[in-house]
């Protein structure tokens, strides 16, 4: 569904079930962009969405 809508997908599961391999292969076959984010306790929302910085120069 996300593929048709141009959205994002979140896969959850126990380690070692080939989630990353599945996504990398799927995106490679379809010529799509793949990016992985490792969620850690110190991860901030801005680490995922990015930020805007005002340059006063």
PDB file of C-alpha atoms in Angstrom:
ATOM      1  CA  UNK A   1       0.000   0.000   0.000  1.00  0.00           C
ATOM      2  CA  UNK A   2       2.807   2.430   0.872  1.00  0.00           C
ATOM      3  CA  UNK A   3       4.468   1.654  -2.463  1.00  0.00           C
ATOM      4  CA  UNK A   4       1.382   2.783  -4.366  1.00  0.00           C
ATOM      5  CA  UNK A   5       0.896   5.844  -2.179  1.00  0.00           C
ATOM      6  CA  UNK A   6       4.559   6.889  -2.216  1.00  0.00           C
ATOM      7  CA  UNK A   7       4.740   6.600   1.566  1.00  0.00           C
ATOM      8  CA  UNK A   8       6.983   5.033   4.161  1.00  0.00           C
ATOM      9  CA  UNK A   9       7.003   1.590   5.751  1.00  0.00           C
ATOM     10  CA  UNK A  10       7.961   0.564   9.283  1.00  0.00           C
ATOM     11  CA  UNK A  11       8.826  -3.104   9.799  1.00  0.00           C
ATOM     12  CA  UNK A  12       9.030  -4.436  13.327  1.00  0.00           C
ATOM     13  CA  UNK A  13      10.124  -7.839  14.514  1.00  0.00           C
ATOM     14  CA  UNK A  14      12.670  -9.825  16.426  1.00  0.00           C
ATOM     15  CA  UNK A  15      16.320  -9.677  15.313  1.00  0.00           C
ATOM     16  CA  UNK A  16      17.484 -12.082  12.644  1.00  0.00           C
ATOM     17  CA  UNK A  17      14.308 -12.420  10.583  1.00  0.00           C
ATOM     18  CA  UNK A  18      15.745 -10.766   7.420  1.00  0.00           C
ATOM     19  CA  UNK A  19      13.668  -7.580   7.593  1.00  0.00           C
ATOM     20  CA  UNK A  20      16.523  -5.400   6.325  1.00  0.00           C
ATOM     21  CA  UNK A  21      17.538  -7.880   3.634  1.00  0.00           C
ATOM     22  CA  UNK A  22      13.952  -8.090   2.412  1.00  0.00           C
ATOM     23  CA  UNK A  23      13.647  -4.298   2.155  1.00  0.00           C
ATOM     24  CA  UNK A  24      17.028  -3.856   0.452  1.00  0.00           C
ATOM     25  CA  UNK A  25      16.226  -6.542  -2.115  1.00  0.00           C
ATOM     26  CA  UNK A  26      12.713  -5.229  -2.742  1.00  0.00           C
ATOM     27  CA  UNK A  27      13.919  -1.658  -3.267  1.00  0.00           C
ATOM     28  CA  UNK A  28      16.810  -2.783  -5.482  1.00  0.00           C
ATOM     29  CA  UNK A  29      14.562  -4.870  -7.731  1.00  0.00           C
ATOM     30  CA  UNK A  30      12.101  -1.994  -8.124  1.00  0.00           C
ATOM     31  CA  UNK A  31      14.812   0.674  -8.457  1.00  0.00           C
ATOM     32  CA  UNK A  32      13.654   2.496  -5.335  1.00  0.00           C
ATOM     33  CA  UNK A  33      15.531   4.335  -2.583  1.00  0.00           C
ATOM     34  CA  UNK A  34      16.231   2.426   0.640  1.00  0.00           C
ATOM     35  CA  UNK A  35      17.352   3.957   3.897  1.00  0.00           C
ATOM     36  CA  UNK A  36      17.561   2.375   7.314  1.00  0.00           C
ATOM     37  CA  UNK A  37      17.368   4.143  10.672  1.00  0.00           C
ATOM     38  CA  UNK A  38      18.623   2.413  13.812  1.00  0.00           C
ATOM     39  CA  UNK A  39      16.356   3.484  16.645  1.00  0.00           C
ATOM     40  CA  UNK A  40      18.302   4.008  19.863  1.00  0.00           C
ATOM     41  CA  UNK A  41      17.227   5.488  23.220  1.00  0.00           C
ATOM     42  CA  UNK A  42      18.936   8.817  22.419  1.00  0.00           C
ATOM     43  CA  UNK A  43      17.338   9.235  18.964  1.00  0.00           C
ATOM     44  CA  UNK A  44      15.521  12.550  18.555  1.00  0.00           C
ATOM     45  CA  UNK A  45      12.648  13.280  16.159  1.00  0.00           C
ATOM     46  CA  UNK A  46      14.890  15.790  14.366  1.00  0.00           C
ATOM     47  CA  UNK A  47      17.350  12.956  13.628  1.00  0.00           C
ATOM     48  CA  UNK A  48      14.641  11.396  11.464  1.00  0.00           C
ATOM     49  CA  UNK A  49      12.848  14.421  10.032  1.00  0.00           C
ATOM     50  CA  UNK A  50      15.784  16.843   9.826  1.00  0.00           C
ATOM     51  CA  UNK A  51      15.934  20.465  10.927  1.00  0.00           C
ATOM     52  CA  UNK A  52      16.179  23.916   9.435  1.00  0.00           C
ATOM     53  CA  UNK A  53      19.072  26.140  10.534  1.00  0.00           C
ATOM     54  CA  UNK A  54      18.933  29.900  10.092  1.00  0.00           C
ATOM     55  CA  UNK A  55      22.143  31.254   8.533  1.00  0.00           C
ATOM     56  CA  UNK A  56      22.497  34.904   9.607  1.00  0.00           C
ATOM     57  CA  UNK A  57      25.659  35.458   7.546  1.00  0.00           C
TER      58      UNK A  57
END
